[in-house]
PDB file of C-alpha atoms in Angstrom:
ATOM      1  CA  UNK A   1     -30.438 -15.094  -7.518  1.00 82.00           C
ATOM      2  CA  UNK A   2     -27.011 -15.867  -6.027  1.00 86.00           C
ATOM      3  CA  UNK A   3     -26.629 -18.527  -3.358  1.00 90.00           C
ATOM      4  CA  UNK A   4     -25.039 -17.581  -0.043  1.00 89.00           C
ATOM      5  CA  UNK A   5     -21.724 -19.089  -1.196  1.00 87.00           C
ATOM      6  CA  UNK A   6     -21.874 -17.192  -4.494  1.00 92.00           C
ATOM      7  CA  UNK A   7     -22.684 -13.991  -2.620  1.00 93.00           C
ATOM      8  CA  UNK A   8     -19.695 -14.588  -0.357  1.00 89.00           C
ATOM      9  CA  UNK A   9     -17.448 -15.176  -3.355  1.00 90.00           C
ATOM     10  CA  UNK A  10     -18.719 -11.951  -4.959  1.00 93.00           C
ATOM     11  CA  UNK A  11     -17.915 -10.065  -1.759  1.00 93.00           C
ATOM     12  CA  UNK A  12     -14.403 -11.511  -1.629  1.00 90.00           C
ATOM     13  CA  UNK A  13     -13.700 -10.457  -5.211  1.00 94.00           C
ATOM     14  CA  UNK A  14     -15.110  -6.982  -4.601  1.00 96.00           C
ATOM     15  CA  UNK A  15     -13.048  -6.594  -1.412  1.00 94.00           C
ATOM     16  CA  UNK A  16      -9.908  -7.508  -3.362  1.00 94.00           C
ATOM     17  CA  UNK A  17     -10.706  -4.886  -6.022  1.00 96.00           C
ATOM     18  CA  UNK A  18     -11.336  -2.283  -3.341  1.00 96.00           C
ATOM     19  CA  UNK A  19      -7.985  -3.056  -1.750  1.00 95.00           C
ATOM     20  CA  UNK A  20      -6.227  -2.775  -5.112  1.00 95.00           C
ATOM     21  CA  UNK A  21      -7.806   0.605  -5.803  1.00 95.00           C
ATOM     22  CA  UNK A  22      -6.888   1.908  -2.369  1.00 95.00           C
ATOM     23  CA  UNK A  23      -3.336   0.593  -2.724  1.00 93.00           C
ATOM     24  CA  UNK A  24      -2.939   2.542  -5.968  1.00 94.00           C
ATOM     25  CA  UNK A  25      -4.215   5.752  -4.373  1.00 94.00           C
ATOM     26  CA  UNK A  26      -1.889   5.282  -1.379  1.00 93.00           C
ATOM     27  CA  UNK A  27       1.099   4.913  -3.708  1.00 92.00           C
ATOM     28  CA  UNK A  28       0.100   8.168  -5.405  1.00 94.00           C
ATOM     29  CA  UNK A  29      -0.291   9.777  -1.985  1.00 94.00           C
ATOM     30  CA  UNK A  30       3.147   8.564  -0.921  1.00 93.00           C
ATOM     31  CA  UNK A  31       4.715   9.987  -4.070  1.00 93.00           C
ATOM     32  CA  UNK A  32       3.036  13.337  -3.562  1.00 95.00           C
ATOM     33  CA  UNK A  33       4.295  13.490   0.020  1.00 94.00           C
ATOM     34  CA  UNK A  34       7.817  12.804  -1.249  1.00 93.00           C
ATOM     35  CA  UNK A  35       7.342  15.648  -3.759  1.00 95.00           C
ATOM     36  CA  UNK A  36       6.295  17.863  -0.856  1.00 95.00           C
ATOM     37  CA  UNK A  37       9.494  16.964   0.980  1.00 94.00           C
ATOM     38  CA  UNK A  38      11.482  18.182  -2.043  1.00 93.00           C
ATOM     39  CA  UNK A  39      10.399  21.718  -1.061  1.00 93.00           C
ATOM     40  CA  UNK A  40      11.847  21.454   2.440  1.00 95.00           C
ATOM     41  CA  UNK A  41      14.584  23.997   3.235  1.00 96.00           C
ATOM     42  CA  UNK A  42      17.944  22.264   3.630  1.00 96.00           C
ATOM     43  CA  UNK A  43      21.250  23.159   5.257  1.00 95.00           C
ATOM     44  CA  UNK A  44      24.168  21.064   4.051  1.00 94.00           C
ATOM     45  CA  UNK A  45      21.660  18.497   2.776  1.00 94.00           C
ATOM     46  CA  UNK A  46      19.874  18.209   6.117  1.00 97.00           C
ATOM     47  CA  UNK A  47      16.449  19.328   7.326  1.00 96.00           C
ATOM     48  CA  UNK A  48      16.554  22.181   9.814  1.00 96.00           C
ATOM     49  CA  UNK A  49      13.529  24.501   9.458  1.00 97.00           C
ATOM     50  CA  UNK A  50      11.031  23.630  12.219  1.00 97.00           C
ATOM     51  CA  UNK A  51       8.639  26.332  11.051  1.00 97.00           C
ATOM     52  CA  UNK A  52       8.445  24.622   7.660  1.00 97.00           C
ATOM     53  CA  UNK A  53       7.999  21.230   9.334  1.00 96.00           C
ATOM     54  CA  UNK A  54       5.036  22.521  11.337  1.00 97.00           C
ATOM     55  CA  UNK A  55       3.405  24.121   8.306  1.00 96.00           C
ATOM     56  CA  UNK A  56       3.903  20.934   6.276  1.00 96.00           C
ATOM     57  CA  UNK A  57       1.259  19.225   8.394  1.00 97.00           C
ATOM     58  CA  UNK A  58      -1.512  21.202   6.752  1.00 97.00           C
ATOM     59  CA  UNK A  59      -0.194  20.359   3.283  1.00 97.00           C
ATOM     60  CA  UNK A  60      -0.006  16.675   4.217  1.00 96.00           C
ATOM     61  CA  UNK A  61      -3.622  16.824   5.359  1.00 97.00           C
ATOM     62  CA  UNK A  62      -4.612  18.410   2.037  1.00 97.00           C
ATOM     63  CA  UNK A  63      -2.867  15.610   0.157  1.00 96.00           C
ATOM     64  CA  UNK A  64      -4.717  12.982   2.206  1.00 95.00           C
ATOM     65  CA  UNK A  65      -7.990  14.781   1.489  1.00 96.00           C
ATOM     66  CA  UNK A  66      -7.161  14.867  -2.220  1.00 96.00           C
ATOM     67  CA  UNK A  67      -5.916  11.297  -2.749  1.00 95.00           C
ATOM     68  CA  UNK A  68      -7.204   9.044   0.020  1.00 95.00           C
ATOM     69  CA  UNK A  69     -10.695  10.242   0.918  1.00 96.00           C
ATOM     70  CA  UNK A  70     -12.033  10.506  -2.672  1.00 97.00           C
ATOM     71  CA  UNK A  71     -11.053   6.872  -3.267  1.00 96.00           C
ATOM     72  CA  UNK A  72     -12.790   5.860  -0.062  1.00 97.00           C
ATOM     73  CA  UNK A  73     -15.886   7.799  -1.121  1.00 97.00           C
ATOM     74  CA  UNK A  74     -15.839   6.043  -4.497  1.00 97.00           C
ATOM     75  CA  UNK A  75     -15.576   2.634  -2.822  1.00 97.00           C
ATOM     76  CA  UNK A  76     -18.423   3.318  -0.398  1.00 97.00           C
ATOM     77  CA  UNK A  77     -20.692   4.449  -3.229  1.00 97.00           C
ATOM     78  CA  UNK A  78     -20.684   0.822  -4.396  1.00 97.00           C
ATOM     79  CA  UNK A  79     -22.236  -0.377  -1.144  1.00 97.00           C
ATOM     80  CA  UNK A  80     -25.876  -0.051  -2.327  1.00 96.00           C
ATOM     81  CA  UNK A  81     -25.037  -2.693  -4.944  1.00 96.00           C
ATOM     82  CA  UNK A  82     -23.749  -4.915  -2.150  1.00 96.00           C
ATOM     83  CA  UNK A  83     -27.042  -4.435  -0.290  1.00 96.00           C
ATOM     84  CA  UNK A  84     -28.961  -5.348  -3.440  1.00 95.00           C
ATOM     85  CA  UNK A  85     -26.841  -8.496  -3.760  1.00 95.00           C
ATOM     86  CA  UNK A  86     -27.616  -9.449  -0.162  1.00 94.00           C
ATOM     87  CA  UNK A  87     -31.337  -8.925  -0.729  1.00 94.00           C
ATOM     88  CA  UNK A  88     -31.209 -11.096  -3.839  1.00 93.00           C
ATOM     89  CA  UNK A  89     -29.312 -13.826  -1.998  1.00 92.00           C
ATOM     90  CA  UNK A  90     -31.818 -13.864   0.875  1.00 90.00           C
ATOM     91  CA  UNK A  91     -34.663 -14.457  -1.567  1.00 88.00           C
ATOM     92  CA  UNK A  92     -33.275 -17.968  -2.062  1.00 87.00           C
ATOM     93  CA  UNK A  93     -34.430 -18.632   1.521  1.00 85.00           C
ATOM     94  CA  UNK A  94     -37.892 -17.097   1.176  1.00 83.00           C
ATOM     95  CA  UNK A  95     -39.667 -13.749   1.159  1.00 83.00           C
ATOM     96  CA  UNK A  96     -37.919 -10.898   2.953  1.00 83.00           C
ATOM     97  CA  UNK A  97     -38.586  -7.197   3.111  1.00 79.00           C
ATOM     98  CA  UNK A  98     -36.187  -4.835   1.341  1.00 85.00           C
ATOM     99  CA  UNK A  99     -33.715  -2.812   3.357  1.00 90.00           C
ATOM    100  CA  UNK A 100     -34.648   0.789   4.049  1.00 91.00           C
ATOM    101  CA  UNK A 101     -32.384   3.016   1.862  1.00 93.00           C
ATOM    102  CA  UNK A 102     -31.928   5.286   4.884  1.00 94.00           C
ATOM    103  CA  UNK A 103     -30.180   2.449   6.715  1.00 94.00           C
ATOM    104  CA  UNK A 104     -27.772   2.005   3.810  1.00 96.00           C
ATOM    105  CA  UNK A 105     -26.980   5.725   3.838  1.00 96.00           C
ATOM    106  CA  UNK A 106     -26.451   5.699   7.607  1.00 96.00           C
ATOM    107  CA  UNK A 107     -24.087   2.729   7.363  1.00 96.00           C
ATOM    108  CA  UNK A 108     -22.147   4.394   4.538  1.00 96.00           C
ATOM    109  CA  UNK A 109     -21.791   7.537   6.639  1.00 97.00           C
ATOM    110  CA  UNK A 110     -20.543   5.585   9.652  1.00 95.00           C
ATOM    111  CA  UNK A 111     -17.991   3.721   7.555  1.00 95.00           C
ATOM    112  CA  UNK A 112     -16.767   6.961   5.948  1.00 96.00           C
ATOM    113  CA  UNK A 113     -16.285   8.513   9.377  1.00 96.00           C
ATOM    114  CA  UNK A 114     -14.174   5.524  10.362  1.00 94.00           C
ATOM    115  CA  UNK A 115     -11.969   6.005   7.310  1.00 95.00           C
ATOM    116  CA  UNK A 116     -11.697   9.705   8.084  1.00 95.00           C
ATOM    117  CA  UNK A 117     -10.280   8.726  11.482  1.00 94.00           C
ATOM    118  CA  UNK A 118      -7.706   6.507   9.762  1.00 93.00           C
ATOM    119  CA  UNK A 119      -6.807   9.416   7.476  1.00 93.00           C
ATOM    120  CA  UNK A 120      -6.306  11.659  10.504  1.00 95.00           C
ATOM    121  CA  UNK A 121      -4.005   9.060  12.070  1.00 92.00           C
ATOM    122  CA  UNK A 122      -2.101   8.895   8.779  1.00 92.00           C
ATOM    123  CA  UNK A 123      -1.612  12.668   8.801  1.00 94.00           C
ATOM    124  CA  UNK A 124      -0.442  12.573  12.424  1.00 95.00           C
ATOM    125  CA  UNK A 125       2.077   9.796  11.758  1.00 93.00           C
ATOM    126  CA  UNK A 126       3.620  11.482   8.699  1.00 94.00           C
ATOM    127  CA  UNK A 127       3.641  14.967  10.222  1.00 96.00           C
ATOM    128  CA  UNK A 128       5.295  13.632  13.363  1.00 95.00           C
ATOM    129  CA  UNK A 129       7.982  11.916  11.299  1.00 94.00           C
ATOM    130  CA  UNK A 130       8.646  15.107   9.321  1.00 95.00           C
ATOM    131  CA  UNK A 131       8.945  17.143  12.520  1.00 96.00           C
ATOM    132  CA  UNK A 132      11.231  14.656  14.283  1.00 96.00           C
ATOM    133  CA  UNK A 133      13.496  14.381  11.255  1.00 95.00           C
ATOM    134  CA  UNK A 134      13.736  18.160  11.112  1.00 96.00           C
ATOM    135  CA  UNK A 135      14.318  18.471  14.845  1.00 96.00           C
ATOM    136  CA  UNK A 136      17.241  16.048  14.700  1.00 96.00           C
ATOM    137  CA  UNK A 137      18.642  17.538  11.486  1.00 96.00           C
ATOM    138  CA  UNK A 138      18.326  14.331   9.535  1.00 95.00           C
ATOM    139  CA  UNK A 139      19.551  14.248   5.964  1.00 96.00           C
ATOM    140  CA  UNK A 140      17.005  14.760   3.206  1.00 95.00           C
ATOM    141  CA  UNK A 141      17.647  11.297   1.736  1.00 94.00           C
ATOM    142  CA  UNK A 142      17.229   9.542   5.091  1.00 95.00           C
ATOM    143  CA  UNK A 143      14.107  11.559   5.829  1.00 93.00           C
ATOM    144  CA  UNK A 144      12.496  10.572   2.556  1.00 93.00           C
ATOM    145  CA  UNK A 145      13.239   6.917   3.261  1.00 93.00           C
ATOM    146  CA  UNK A 146      11.782   6.982   6.768  1.00 91.00           C
ATOM    147  CA  UNK A 147       8.682   8.873   5.620  1.00 89.00           C
ATOM    148  CA  UNK A 148       8.108   6.372   2.816  1.00 89.00           C
ATOM    149  CA  UNK A 149       8.374   3.572   5.370  1.00 88.00           C
ATOM    150  CA  UNK A 150       5.695   5.216   7.498  1.00 85.00           C
ATOM    151  CA  UNK A 151       3.472   6.110   4.547  1.00 84.00           C
ATOM    152  CA  UNK A 152       3.672   2.691   2.925  1.00 83.00           C
ATOM    153  CA  UNK A 153       4.010   0.671   6.099  1.00 82.00           C
ATOM    154  CA  UNK A 154       1.686  -0.032   8.981  1.00 76.00           C
ATOM    155  CA  UNK A 155      -0.788   2.769   8.259  1.00 76.00           C
ATOM    156  CA  UNK A 156      -1.210   1.680   4.632  1.00 84.00           C
ATOM    157  CA  UNK A 157      -1.637  -1.968   5.631  1.00 87.00           C
ATOM    158  CA  UNK A 158      -4.193  -0.984   8.256  1.00 87.00           C
ATOM    159  CA  UNK A 159      -6.176   1.113   5.772  1.00 89.00           C
ATOM    160  CA  UNK A 160      -6.255  -1.715   3.217  1.00 88.00           C
ATOM    161  CA  UNK A 161      -7.366  -4.231   5.860  1.00 90.00           C
ATOM    162  CA  UNK A 162     -10.078  -1.834   6.978  1.00 92.00           C
ATOM    163  CA  UNK A 163     -11.394  -1.619   3.400  1.00 94.00           C
ATOM    164  CA  UNK A 164     -11.896  -5.389   3.475  1.00 92.00           C
ATOM    165  CA  UNK A 165     -13.417  -5.475   6.965  1.00 92.00           C
ATOM    166  CA  UNK A 166     -15.686  -2.514   6.246  1.00 95.00           C
ATOM    167  CA  UNK A 167     -17.274  -4.281   3.281  1.00 95.00           C
ATOM    168  CA  UNK A 168     -17.838  -7.482   5.237  1.00 91.00           C
ATOM    169  CA  UNK A 169     -19.272  -5.631   8.227  1.00 92.00           C
ATOM    170  CA  UNK A 170     -21.600  -3.653   5.962  1.00 96.00           C
ATOM    171  CA  UNK A 171     -22.880  -6.834   4.338  1.00 94.00           C
ATOM    172  CA  UNK A 172     -23.354  -8.470   7.747  1.00 91.00           C
ATOM    173  CA  UNK A 173     -25.272  -5.417   8.998  1.00 93.00           C
ATOM    174  CA  UNK A 174     -27.584  -5.561   5.989  1.00 94.00           C
ATOM    175  CA  UNK A 175     -28.237  -9.270   6.492  1.00 92.00           C
ATOM    176  CA  UNK A 176     -28.882  -8.842  10.207  1.00 90.00           C
ATOM    177  CA  UNK A 177     -31.192  -5.867   9.652  1.00 91.00           C
ATOM    178  CA  UNK A 178     -33.284  -7.729   7.076  1.00 91.00           C
ATOM    179  CA  UNK A 179     -33.242 -10.914   9.145  1.00 89.00           C
ATOM    180  CA  UNK A 180     -34.381  -9.253  12.346  1.00 88.00           C
ATOM    181  CA  UNK A 181     -37.116  -7.414  10.469  1.00 88.00           C
ATOM    182  CA  UNK A 182     -38.358 -10.831   9.334  1.00 87.00           C
ATOM    183  CA  UNK A 183     -38.092 -12.280  12.852  1.00 87.00           C
ATOM    184  CA  UNK A 184     -35.117 -14.550  12.182  1.00 87.00           C
ATOM    185  CA  UNK A 185     -33.838 -16.465  15.193  1.00 87.00           C
ATOM    186  CA  UNK A 186     -31.025 -18.397  13.544  1.00 89.00           C
ATOM    187  CA  UNK A 187     -28.127 -17.328  11.355  1.00 89.00           C
ATOM    188  CA  UNK A 188     -25.806 -19.129   8.958  1.00 87.00           C
ATOM    189  CA  UNK A 189     -22.058 -18.519   9.113  1.00 86.00           C
ATOM    190  CA  UNK A 190     -20.959 -18.196   5.494  1.00 81.00           C
ATOM    191  CA  UNK A 191     -17.721 -17.069   3.905  1.00 69.00           C
ATOM    192  CA  UNK A 192     -15.265 -17.897   1.160  1.00 65.00           C
ATOM    193  CA  UNK A 193     -12.570 -20.233   2.447  1.00 65.00           C
ATOM    194  CA  UNK A 194      -9.113 -19.455   1.139  1.00 64.00           C
ATOM    195  CA  UNK A 195      -5.611 -20.679   1.950  1.00 64.00           C
ATOM    196  CA  UNK A 196      -5.175 -18.055   4.680  1.00 62.00           C
ATOM    197  CA  UNK A 197      -8.618 -18.530   6.262  1.00 69.00           C
ATOM    198  CA  UNK A 198      -8.455 -18.678  10.051  1.00 72.00           C
ATOM    199  CA  UNK A 199      -9.120 -21.998  11.832  1.00 81.00           C
ATOM    200  CA  UNK A 200     -12.244 -20.430  13.366  1.00 78.00           C
ATOM    201  CA  UNK A 201     -13.695 -19.739   9.915  1.00 78.00           C
ATOM    202  CA  UNK A 202     -12.911 -23.249   8.704  1.00 82.00           C
ATOM    203  CA  UNK A 203     -14.507 -24.771  11.788  1.00 85.00           C
ATOM    204  CA  UNK A 204     -17.771 -22.843  11.586  1.00 85.00           C
ATOM    205  CA  UNK A 205     -18.208 -22.445   7.801  1.00 84.00           C
ATOM    206  CA  UNK A 206     -21.819 -23.259   6.895  1.00 86.00           C
ATOM    207  CA  UNK A 207     -22.912 -23.676  10.526  1.00 90.00           C
ATOM    208  CA  UNK A 208     -26.392 -22.472  11.528  1.00 92.00           C
ATOM    209  CA  UNK A 209     -26.398 -20.740  14.924  1.00 92.00           C
ATOM    210  CA  UNK A 210     -28.978 -19.174  17.193  1.00 91.00           C
ATOM    211  CA  UNK A 211     -28.406 -15.898  19.043  1.00 85.00           C
ATOM    212  CA  UNK A 212     -27.227 -17.691  22.183  1.00 88.00           C
ATOM    213  CA  UNK A 213     -24.537 -19.626  20.287  1.00 87.00           C
ATOM    214  CA  UNK A 214     -23.379 -16.439  18.550  1.00 84.00           C
ATOM    215  CA  UNK A 215     -23.120 -14.645  21.875  1.00 84.00           C
ATOM    216  CA  UNK A 216     -21.035 -17.491  23.287  1.00 85.00           C
ATOM    217  CA  UNK A 217     -18.650 -17.411  20.322  1.00 82.00           C
ATOM    218  CA  UNK A 218     -18.160 -13.686  19.928  1.00 76.00           C
ATOM    219  CA  UNK A 219     -19.478 -11.924  22.970  1.00 68.00           C
ATOM    220  CA  UNK A 220     -19.765  -8.276  22.004  1.00 56.00           C
ATOM    221  CA  UNK A 221     -17.003  -8.363  19.367  1.00 56.00           C
ATOM    222  CA  UNK A 222     -18.250  -8.690  15.789  1.00 50.00           C
ATOM    223  CA  UNK A 223     -15.412  -6.877  14.040  1.00 50.00           C
ATOM    224  CA  UNK A 224     -14.410  -8.685  10.871  1.00 47.00           C
ATOM    225  CA  UNK A 225     -16.896 -11.525  11.445  1.00 48.00           C
TER     226      UNK A 225
END
């Protein structure tokens, strides 16, 4: 049975692998969007066809559905193993009931819906860039560069961060669900400290808190905690 620290280390390694897998799929997605742009009608090397730009949105959405969402689905299918790891870790503290599989499925569904929303934002950002570049008659080369910046920029970073946070939030939800079922009144703040760990995490690592202390520290915001 893993200790809480070992469980945290396992989560950190898994989160890193999830981010790597998503990064690879996002690179493939970016390349396929660039290939799509190669079909854009040009006039003197510039984009001009607004009808094509509007129709490209649907093709961009199809590419997101083909490259991004299947990877997310694959990542989330590993969550039951994370729940099993949490259950095993909690046994080092005593006897706890097992998590209801329905709760795991519900949490997976909620997380997938969140990633779907990110995918929709991704589609909106790229489609908007394609349309604006076409509206202003931007050159094909410049358009490809700006679209790659959008595709591989903030949206990609946000998606990769969300993969990490989603895993940690899922694990926390499992622990809280099992703990409350057992009547737990206190909780231990555990995580893997790394070079970039926030001062808050360093300060509270290993601390045991009751519900009142947790409420004082976080209020209603648990995201990423």
